[in-house]
PDB file of C-alpha atoms in Angstrom:
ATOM      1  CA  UNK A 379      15.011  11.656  -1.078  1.00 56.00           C
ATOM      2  CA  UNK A 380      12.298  13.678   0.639  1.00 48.00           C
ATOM      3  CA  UNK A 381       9.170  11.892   2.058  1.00 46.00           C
ATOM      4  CA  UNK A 382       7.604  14.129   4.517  1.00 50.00           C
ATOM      5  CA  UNK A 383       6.535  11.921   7.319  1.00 45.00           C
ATOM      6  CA  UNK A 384       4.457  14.160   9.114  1.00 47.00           C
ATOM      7  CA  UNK A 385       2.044  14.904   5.612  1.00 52.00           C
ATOM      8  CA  UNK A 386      -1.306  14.398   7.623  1.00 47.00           C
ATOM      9  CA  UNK A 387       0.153  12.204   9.797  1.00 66.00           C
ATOM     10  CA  UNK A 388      -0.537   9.623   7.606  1.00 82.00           C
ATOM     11  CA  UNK A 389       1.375   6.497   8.491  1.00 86.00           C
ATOM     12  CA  UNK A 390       4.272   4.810   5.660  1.00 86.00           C
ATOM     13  CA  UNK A 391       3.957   1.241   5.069  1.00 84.00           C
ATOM     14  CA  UNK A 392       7.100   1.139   6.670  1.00 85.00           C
ATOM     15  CA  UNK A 393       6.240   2.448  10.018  1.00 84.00           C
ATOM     16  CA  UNK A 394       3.097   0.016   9.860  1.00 82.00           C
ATOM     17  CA  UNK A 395       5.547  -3.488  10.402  1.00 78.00           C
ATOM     18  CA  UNK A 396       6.479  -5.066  13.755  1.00 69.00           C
ATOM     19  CA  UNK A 397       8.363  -2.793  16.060  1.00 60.00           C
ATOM     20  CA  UNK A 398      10.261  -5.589  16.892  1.00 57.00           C
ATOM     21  CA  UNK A 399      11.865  -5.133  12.828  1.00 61.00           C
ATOM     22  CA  UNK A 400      12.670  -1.283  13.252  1.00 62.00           C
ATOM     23  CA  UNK A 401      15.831  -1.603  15.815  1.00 67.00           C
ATOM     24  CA  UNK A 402      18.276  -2.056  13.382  1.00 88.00           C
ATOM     25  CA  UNK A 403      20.578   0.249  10.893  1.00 93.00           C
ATOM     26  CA  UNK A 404      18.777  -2.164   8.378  1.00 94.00           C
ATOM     27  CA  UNK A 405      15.722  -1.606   8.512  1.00 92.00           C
ATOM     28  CA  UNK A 406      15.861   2.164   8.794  1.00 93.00           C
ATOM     29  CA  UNK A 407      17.564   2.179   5.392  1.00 95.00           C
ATOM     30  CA  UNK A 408      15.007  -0.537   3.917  1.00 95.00           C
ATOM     31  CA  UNK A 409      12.681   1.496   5.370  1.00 93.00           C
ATOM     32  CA  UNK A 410      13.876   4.619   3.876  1.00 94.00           C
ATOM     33  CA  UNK A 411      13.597   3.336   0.332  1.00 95.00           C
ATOM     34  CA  UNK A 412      10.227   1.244   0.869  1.00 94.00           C
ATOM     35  CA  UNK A 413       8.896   4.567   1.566  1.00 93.00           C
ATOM     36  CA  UNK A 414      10.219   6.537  -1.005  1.00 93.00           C
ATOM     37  CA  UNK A 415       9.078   4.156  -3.936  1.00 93.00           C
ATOM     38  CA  UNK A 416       5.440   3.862  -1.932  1.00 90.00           C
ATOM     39  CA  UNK A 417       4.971   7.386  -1.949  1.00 90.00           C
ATOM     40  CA  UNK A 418       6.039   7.626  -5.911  1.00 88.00           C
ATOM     41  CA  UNK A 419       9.130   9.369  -5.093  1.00 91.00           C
ATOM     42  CA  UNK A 420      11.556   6.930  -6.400  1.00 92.00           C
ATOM     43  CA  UNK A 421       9.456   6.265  -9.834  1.00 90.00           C
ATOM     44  CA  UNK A 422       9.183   2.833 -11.460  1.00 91.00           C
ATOM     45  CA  UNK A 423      12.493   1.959 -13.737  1.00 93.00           C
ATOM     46  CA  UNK A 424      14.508   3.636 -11.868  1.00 95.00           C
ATOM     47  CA  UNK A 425      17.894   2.926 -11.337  1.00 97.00           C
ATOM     48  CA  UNK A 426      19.405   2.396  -7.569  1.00 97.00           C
ATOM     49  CA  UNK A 427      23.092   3.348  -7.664  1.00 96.00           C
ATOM     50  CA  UNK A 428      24.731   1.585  -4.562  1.00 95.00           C
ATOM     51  CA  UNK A 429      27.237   4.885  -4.342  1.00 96.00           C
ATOM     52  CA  UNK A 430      24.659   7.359  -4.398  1.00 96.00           C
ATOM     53  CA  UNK A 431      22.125   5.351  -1.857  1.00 96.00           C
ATOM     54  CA  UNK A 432      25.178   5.185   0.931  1.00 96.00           C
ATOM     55  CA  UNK A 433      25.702   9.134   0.515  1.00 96.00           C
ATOM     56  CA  UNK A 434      21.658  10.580   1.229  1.00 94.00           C
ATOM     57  CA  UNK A 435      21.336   7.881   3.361  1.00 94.00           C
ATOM     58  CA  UNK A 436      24.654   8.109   5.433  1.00 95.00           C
ATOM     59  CA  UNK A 437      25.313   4.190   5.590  1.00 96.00           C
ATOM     60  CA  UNK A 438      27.604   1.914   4.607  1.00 96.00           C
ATOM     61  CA  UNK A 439      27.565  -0.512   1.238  1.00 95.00           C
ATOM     62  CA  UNK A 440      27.153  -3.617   2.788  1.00 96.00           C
ATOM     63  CA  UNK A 441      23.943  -2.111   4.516  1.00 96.00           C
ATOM     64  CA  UNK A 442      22.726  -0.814   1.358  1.00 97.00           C
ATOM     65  CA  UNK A 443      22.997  -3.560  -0.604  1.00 96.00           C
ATOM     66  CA  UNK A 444      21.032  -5.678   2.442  1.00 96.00           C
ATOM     67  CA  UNK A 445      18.002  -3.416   2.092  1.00 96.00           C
ATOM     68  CA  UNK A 446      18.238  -3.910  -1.737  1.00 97.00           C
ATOM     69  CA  UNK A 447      18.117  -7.727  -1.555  1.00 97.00           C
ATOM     70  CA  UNK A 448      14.927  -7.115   1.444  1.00 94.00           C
ATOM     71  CA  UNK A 449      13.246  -5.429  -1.067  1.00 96.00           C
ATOM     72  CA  UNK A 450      14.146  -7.460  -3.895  1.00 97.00           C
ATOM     73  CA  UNK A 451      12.469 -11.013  -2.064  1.00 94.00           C
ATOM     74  CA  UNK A 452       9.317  -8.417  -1.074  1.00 92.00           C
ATOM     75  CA  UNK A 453       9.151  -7.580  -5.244  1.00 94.00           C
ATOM     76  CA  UNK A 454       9.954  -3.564  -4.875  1.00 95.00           C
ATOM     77  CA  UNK A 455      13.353  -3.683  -6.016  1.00 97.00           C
ATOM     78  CA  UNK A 456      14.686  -6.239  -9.021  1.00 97.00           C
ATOM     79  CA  UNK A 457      18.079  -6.809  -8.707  1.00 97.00           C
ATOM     80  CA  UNK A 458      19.801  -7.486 -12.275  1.00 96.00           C
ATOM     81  CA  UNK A 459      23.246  -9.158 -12.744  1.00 93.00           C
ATOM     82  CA  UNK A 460      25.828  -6.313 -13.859  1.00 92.00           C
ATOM     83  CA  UNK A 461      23.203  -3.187 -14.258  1.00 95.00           C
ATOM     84  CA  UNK A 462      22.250  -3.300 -10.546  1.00 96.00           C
ATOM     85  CA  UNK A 463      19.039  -2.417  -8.581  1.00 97.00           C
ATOM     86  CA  UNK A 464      16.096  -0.753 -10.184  1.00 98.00           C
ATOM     87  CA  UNK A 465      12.651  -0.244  -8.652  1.00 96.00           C
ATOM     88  CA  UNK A 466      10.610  -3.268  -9.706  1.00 95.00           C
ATOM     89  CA  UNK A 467       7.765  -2.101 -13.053  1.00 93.00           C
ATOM     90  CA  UNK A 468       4.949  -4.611 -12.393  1.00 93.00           C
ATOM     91  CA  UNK A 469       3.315  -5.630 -15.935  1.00 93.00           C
ATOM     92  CA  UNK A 470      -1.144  -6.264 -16.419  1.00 93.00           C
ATOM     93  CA  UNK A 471      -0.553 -10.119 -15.450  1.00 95.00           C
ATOM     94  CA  UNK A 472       1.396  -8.910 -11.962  1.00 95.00           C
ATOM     95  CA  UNK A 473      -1.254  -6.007 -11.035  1.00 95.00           C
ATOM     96  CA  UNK A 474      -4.154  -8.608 -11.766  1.00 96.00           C
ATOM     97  CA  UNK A 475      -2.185 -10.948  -9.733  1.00 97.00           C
ATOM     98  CA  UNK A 476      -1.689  -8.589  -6.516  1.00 97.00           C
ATOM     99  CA  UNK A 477      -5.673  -7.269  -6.500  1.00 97.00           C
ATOM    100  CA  UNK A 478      -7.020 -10.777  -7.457  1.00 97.00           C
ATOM    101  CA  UNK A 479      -5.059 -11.927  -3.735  1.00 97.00           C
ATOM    102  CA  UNK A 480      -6.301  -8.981  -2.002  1.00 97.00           C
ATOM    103  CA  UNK A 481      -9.800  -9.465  -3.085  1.00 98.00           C
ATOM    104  CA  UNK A 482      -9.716 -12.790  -1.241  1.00 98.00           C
ATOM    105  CA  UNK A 483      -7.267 -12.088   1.305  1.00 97.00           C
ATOM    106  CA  UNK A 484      -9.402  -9.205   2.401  1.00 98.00           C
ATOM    107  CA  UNK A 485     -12.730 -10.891   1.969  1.00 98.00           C
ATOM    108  CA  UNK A 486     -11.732 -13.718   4.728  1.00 97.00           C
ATOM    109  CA  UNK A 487     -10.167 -11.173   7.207  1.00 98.00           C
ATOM    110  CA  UNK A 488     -13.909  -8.970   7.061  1.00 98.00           C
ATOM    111  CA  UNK A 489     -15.310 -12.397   7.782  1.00 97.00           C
ATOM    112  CA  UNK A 490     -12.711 -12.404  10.564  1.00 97.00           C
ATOM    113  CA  UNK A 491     -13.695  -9.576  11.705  1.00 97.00           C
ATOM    114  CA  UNK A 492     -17.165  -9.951  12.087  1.00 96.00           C
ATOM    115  CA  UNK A 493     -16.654 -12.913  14.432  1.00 95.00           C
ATOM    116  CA  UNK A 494     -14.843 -10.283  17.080  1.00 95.00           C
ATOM    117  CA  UNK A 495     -15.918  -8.892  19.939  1.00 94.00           C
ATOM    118  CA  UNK A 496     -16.567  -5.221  20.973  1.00 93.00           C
ATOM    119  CA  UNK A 497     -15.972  -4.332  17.128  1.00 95.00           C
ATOM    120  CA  UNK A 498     -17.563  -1.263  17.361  1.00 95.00           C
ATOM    121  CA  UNK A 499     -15.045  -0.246  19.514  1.00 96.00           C
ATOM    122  CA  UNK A 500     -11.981  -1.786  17.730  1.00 96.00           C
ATOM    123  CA  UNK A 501     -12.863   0.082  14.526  1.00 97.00           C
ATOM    124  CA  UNK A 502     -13.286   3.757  16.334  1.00 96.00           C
ATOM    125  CA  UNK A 503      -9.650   4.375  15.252  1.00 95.00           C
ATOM    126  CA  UNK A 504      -9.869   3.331  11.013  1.00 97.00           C
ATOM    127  CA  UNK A 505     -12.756   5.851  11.601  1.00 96.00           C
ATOM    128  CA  UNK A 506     -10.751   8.512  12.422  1.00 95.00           C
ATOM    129  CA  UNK A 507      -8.033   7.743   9.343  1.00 95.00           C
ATOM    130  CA  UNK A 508     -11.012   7.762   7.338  1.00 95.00           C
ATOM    131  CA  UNK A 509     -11.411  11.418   8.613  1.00 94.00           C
ATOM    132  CA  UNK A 510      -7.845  12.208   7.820  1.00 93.00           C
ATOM    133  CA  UNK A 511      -8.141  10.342   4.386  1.00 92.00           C
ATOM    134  CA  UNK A 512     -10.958  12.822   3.220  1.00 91.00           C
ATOM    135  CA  UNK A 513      -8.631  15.590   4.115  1.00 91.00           C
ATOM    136  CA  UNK A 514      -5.755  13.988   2.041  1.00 89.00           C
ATOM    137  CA  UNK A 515      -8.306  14.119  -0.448  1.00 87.00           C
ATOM    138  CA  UNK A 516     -10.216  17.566  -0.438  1.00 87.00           C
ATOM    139  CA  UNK A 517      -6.933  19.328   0.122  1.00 88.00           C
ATOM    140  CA  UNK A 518      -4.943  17.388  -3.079  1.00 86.00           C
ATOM    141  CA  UNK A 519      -2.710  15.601  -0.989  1.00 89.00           C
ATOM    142  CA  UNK A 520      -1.999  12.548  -3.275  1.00 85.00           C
ATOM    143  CA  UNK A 521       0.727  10.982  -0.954  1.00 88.00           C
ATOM    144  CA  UNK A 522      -1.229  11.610   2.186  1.00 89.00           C
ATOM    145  CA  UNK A 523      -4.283  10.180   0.857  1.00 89.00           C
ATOM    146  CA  UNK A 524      -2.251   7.014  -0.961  1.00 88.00           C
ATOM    147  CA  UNK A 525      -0.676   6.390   2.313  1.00 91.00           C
ATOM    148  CA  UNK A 526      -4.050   6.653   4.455  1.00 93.00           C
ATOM    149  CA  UNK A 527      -5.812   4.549   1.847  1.00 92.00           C
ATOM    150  CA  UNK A 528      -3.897   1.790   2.040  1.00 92.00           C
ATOM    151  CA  UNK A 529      -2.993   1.976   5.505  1.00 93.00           C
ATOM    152  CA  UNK A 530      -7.220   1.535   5.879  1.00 96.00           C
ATOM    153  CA  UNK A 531      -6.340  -2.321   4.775  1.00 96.00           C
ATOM    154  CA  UNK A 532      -3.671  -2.820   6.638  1.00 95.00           C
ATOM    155  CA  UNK A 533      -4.949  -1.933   9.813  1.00 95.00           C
ATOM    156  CA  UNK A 534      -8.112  -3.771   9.048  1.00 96.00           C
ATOM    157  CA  UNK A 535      -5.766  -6.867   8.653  1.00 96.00           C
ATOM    158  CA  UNK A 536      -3.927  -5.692  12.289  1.00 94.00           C
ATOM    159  CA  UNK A 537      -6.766  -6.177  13.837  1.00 96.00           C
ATOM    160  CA  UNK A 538      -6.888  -9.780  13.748  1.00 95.00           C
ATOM    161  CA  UNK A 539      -4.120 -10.266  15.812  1.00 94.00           C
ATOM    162  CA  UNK A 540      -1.949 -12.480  13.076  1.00 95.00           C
ATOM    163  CA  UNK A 541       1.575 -11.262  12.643  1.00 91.00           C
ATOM    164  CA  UNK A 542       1.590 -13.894   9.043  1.00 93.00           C
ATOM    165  CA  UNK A 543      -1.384 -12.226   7.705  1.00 94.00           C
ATOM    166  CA  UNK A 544      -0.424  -8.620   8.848  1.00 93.00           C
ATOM    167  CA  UNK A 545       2.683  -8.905   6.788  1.00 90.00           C
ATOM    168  CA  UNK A 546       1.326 -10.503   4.051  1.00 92.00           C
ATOM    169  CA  UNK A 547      -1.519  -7.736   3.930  1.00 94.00           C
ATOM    170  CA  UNK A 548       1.253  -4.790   4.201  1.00 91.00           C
ATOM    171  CA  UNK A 549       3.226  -6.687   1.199  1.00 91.00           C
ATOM    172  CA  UNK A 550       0.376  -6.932  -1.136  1.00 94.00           C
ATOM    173  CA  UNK A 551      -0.488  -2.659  -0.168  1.00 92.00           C
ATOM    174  CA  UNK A 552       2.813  -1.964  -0.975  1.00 91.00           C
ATOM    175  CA  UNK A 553       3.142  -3.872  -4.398  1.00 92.00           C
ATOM    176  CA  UNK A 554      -0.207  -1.645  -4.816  1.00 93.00           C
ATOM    177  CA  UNK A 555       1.127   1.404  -4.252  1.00 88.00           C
ATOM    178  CA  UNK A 556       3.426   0.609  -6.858  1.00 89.00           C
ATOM    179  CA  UNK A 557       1.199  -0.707  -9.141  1.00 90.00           C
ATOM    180  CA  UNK A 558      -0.333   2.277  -9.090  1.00 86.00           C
ATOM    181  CA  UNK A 559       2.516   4.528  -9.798  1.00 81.00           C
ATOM    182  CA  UNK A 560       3.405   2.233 -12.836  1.00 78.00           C
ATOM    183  CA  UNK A 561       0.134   2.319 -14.429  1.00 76.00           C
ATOM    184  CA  UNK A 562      -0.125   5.909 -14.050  1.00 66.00           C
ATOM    185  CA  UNK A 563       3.384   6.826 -15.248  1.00 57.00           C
ATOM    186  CA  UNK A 564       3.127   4.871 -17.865  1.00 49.00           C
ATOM    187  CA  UNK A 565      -0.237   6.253 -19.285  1.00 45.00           C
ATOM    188  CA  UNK A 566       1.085   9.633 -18.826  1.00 44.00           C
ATOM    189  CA  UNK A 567      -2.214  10.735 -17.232  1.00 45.00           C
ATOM    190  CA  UNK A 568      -2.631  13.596 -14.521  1.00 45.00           C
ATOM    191  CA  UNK A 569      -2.587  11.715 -11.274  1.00 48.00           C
ATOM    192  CA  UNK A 570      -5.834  12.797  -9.797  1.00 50.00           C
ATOM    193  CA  UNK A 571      -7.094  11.230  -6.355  1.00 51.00           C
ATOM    194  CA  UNK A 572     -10.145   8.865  -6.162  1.00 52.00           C
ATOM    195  CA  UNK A 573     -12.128  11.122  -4.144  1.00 51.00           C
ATOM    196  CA  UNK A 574     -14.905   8.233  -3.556  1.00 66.00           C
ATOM    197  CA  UNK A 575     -12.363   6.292  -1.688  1.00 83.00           C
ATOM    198  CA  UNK A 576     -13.131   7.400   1.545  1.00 86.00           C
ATOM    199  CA  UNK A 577     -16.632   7.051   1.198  1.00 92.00           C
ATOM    200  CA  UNK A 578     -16.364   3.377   0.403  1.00 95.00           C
ATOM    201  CA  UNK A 579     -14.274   2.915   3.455  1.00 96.00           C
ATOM    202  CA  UNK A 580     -16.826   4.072   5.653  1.00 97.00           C
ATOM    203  CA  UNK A 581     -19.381   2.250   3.696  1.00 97.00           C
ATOM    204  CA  UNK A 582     -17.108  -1.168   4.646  1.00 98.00           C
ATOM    205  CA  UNK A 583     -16.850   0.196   8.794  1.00 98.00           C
ATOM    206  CA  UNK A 584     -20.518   0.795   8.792  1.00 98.00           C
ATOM    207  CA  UNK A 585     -21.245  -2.638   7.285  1.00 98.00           C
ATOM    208  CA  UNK A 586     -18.839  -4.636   9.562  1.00 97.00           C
ATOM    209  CA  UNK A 587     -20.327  -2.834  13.162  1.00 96.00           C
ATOM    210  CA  UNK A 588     -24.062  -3.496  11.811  1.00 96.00           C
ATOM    211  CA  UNK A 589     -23.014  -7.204  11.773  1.00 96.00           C
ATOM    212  CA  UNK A 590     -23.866  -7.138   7.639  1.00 97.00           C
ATOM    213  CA  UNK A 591     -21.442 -10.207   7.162  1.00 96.00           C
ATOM    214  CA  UNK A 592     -22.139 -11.005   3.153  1.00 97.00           C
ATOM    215  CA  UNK A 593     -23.405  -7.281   2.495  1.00 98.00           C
ATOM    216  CA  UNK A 594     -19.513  -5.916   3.706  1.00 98.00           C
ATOM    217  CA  UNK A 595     -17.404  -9.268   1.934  1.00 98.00           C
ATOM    218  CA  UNK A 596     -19.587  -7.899  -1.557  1.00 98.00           C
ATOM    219  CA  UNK A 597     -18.757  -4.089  -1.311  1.00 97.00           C
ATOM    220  CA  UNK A 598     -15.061  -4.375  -0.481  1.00 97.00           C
ATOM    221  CA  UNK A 599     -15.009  -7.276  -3.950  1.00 97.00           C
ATOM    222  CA  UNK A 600     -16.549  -4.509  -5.074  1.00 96.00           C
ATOM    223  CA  UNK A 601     -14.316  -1.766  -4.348  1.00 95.00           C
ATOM    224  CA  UNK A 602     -11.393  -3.735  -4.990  1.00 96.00           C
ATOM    225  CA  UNK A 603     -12.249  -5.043  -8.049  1.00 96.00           C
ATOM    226  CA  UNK A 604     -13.465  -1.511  -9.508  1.00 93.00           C
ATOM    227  CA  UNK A 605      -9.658  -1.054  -8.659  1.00 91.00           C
ATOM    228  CA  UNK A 606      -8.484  -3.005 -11.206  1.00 93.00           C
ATOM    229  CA  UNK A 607     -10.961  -2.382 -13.880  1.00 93.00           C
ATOM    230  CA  UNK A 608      -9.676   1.311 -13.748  1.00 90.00           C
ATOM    231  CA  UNK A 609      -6.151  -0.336 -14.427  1.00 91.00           C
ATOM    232  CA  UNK A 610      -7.235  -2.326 -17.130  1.00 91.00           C
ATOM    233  CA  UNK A 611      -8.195   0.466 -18.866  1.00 87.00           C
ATOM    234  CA  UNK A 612      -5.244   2.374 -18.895  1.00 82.00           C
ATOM    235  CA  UNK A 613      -3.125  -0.916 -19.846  1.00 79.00           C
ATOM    236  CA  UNK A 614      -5.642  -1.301 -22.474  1.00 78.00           C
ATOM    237  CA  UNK A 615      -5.555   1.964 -23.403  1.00 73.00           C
ATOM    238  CA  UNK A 616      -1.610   2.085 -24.155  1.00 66.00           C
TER     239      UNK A 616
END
């Protein structure tokens, strides 16, 4: 399983949780997986042999079948009774689901936001993934870009200072990610990156430092939403 880490120096969703989670033989193989579904190397549907997970990943059973259940309760993984682990293939009704939360989710943490103190400051550093993120994206770096662009929400949602929300917001990016894959795989479409991405990020930064509360809440609805339109029409187009 090869996920190069260093691919812009874009962070995985797994490197984005509490430090306080990653001291543990656990979490390095949950980890290990997490990112390798995230960044569409382990496809939807596919089948996570115990035997074979313990060998790449030089760890025992017991551990690997820990990091299965992990991922399981976080809805990567389903775990059926005598077939085993397979990475989770979210249907329409999940993907609507998973947007529909982040749309609100992500509407009252801008709101959040704008109530803070020296923002201008505080955002300096989703300014320069931004910068990184339009990189990922001239250069064709699809799992670069896919982990910048939804590490732009999750730091957003770090910056609040709430470990419940932070996890729930890296969850819900994560369940994206593979949302994404599915929909794409499935449609059997060339996996080309949203190049206007970026753009809209800054467009939310710019919004949130000039103190435009509503204006900001409206375009990232609006950027969210236009996510799962484009979904809907590859389910619909099936």
């Amino acid at each position: 399983m090869n996920t190069d880490n260093d691919t812009l120096h874009a962070p995985t969703p797994s490197s984005m949780m509490p430090a306080g989670r990653h001291d543990s033989e656990l979490f390095r193989v949950y980890a290990l997986i997490l990112d390798g579904i995230t960044d569409h190397v382990l496809l939807p549907g596919k089948k996570l042999t115990e035997s074979e997970l313990c060998r790449q990943m030089v760890c025992s059973r017991n551990t690997v079948r820990g990091a299965l259940s992990l991922l399981a309760h976080d809805k990567i993984v389903d775990l059926q009774p005598n077939r085993g682990a397979f990475v989770h293939v979210p249907d329409l009704k999940e993907m609507q689901d998973v947007f529909n939360a982040r749309i609100e989710m992500e509407s009252m943490i801008l709101n959040l936001l704008s109530d803070m103190p020296d923002l201008e400051t505080r955002l300096q550093p989703l300014y320069a993934m931004i910068e990184r993120e339009e990189q990922a994206s001239d250069s064709g770096d699809r799992v670069g870009w896919n982990r910048l662009s939804n590490a732009f929400h999750v730091e957003l949602a770090r910056l609040i200072d709430n470990n419940v929300l932070f996890d729930i917001m890296n969850t819900l990016c994560a369940r994206s990610s593979l949302i994404v894959a599915v929909f794409d795989a499935q449609r059997h479409e060339k996996r080309t990156i949203n190049i206007h991405t970026h753009s809209e990020h800054r467009e939310i930064l710019d919004l949130l430092v000039n103190g435009k509360r509503n204006r900001v809440v409206k375009v990232m609805r609006k950027h969210l939403s236009a996510c799962v339109e484009r979904l809907e029409r590859k389910y619909e187009a099936e």
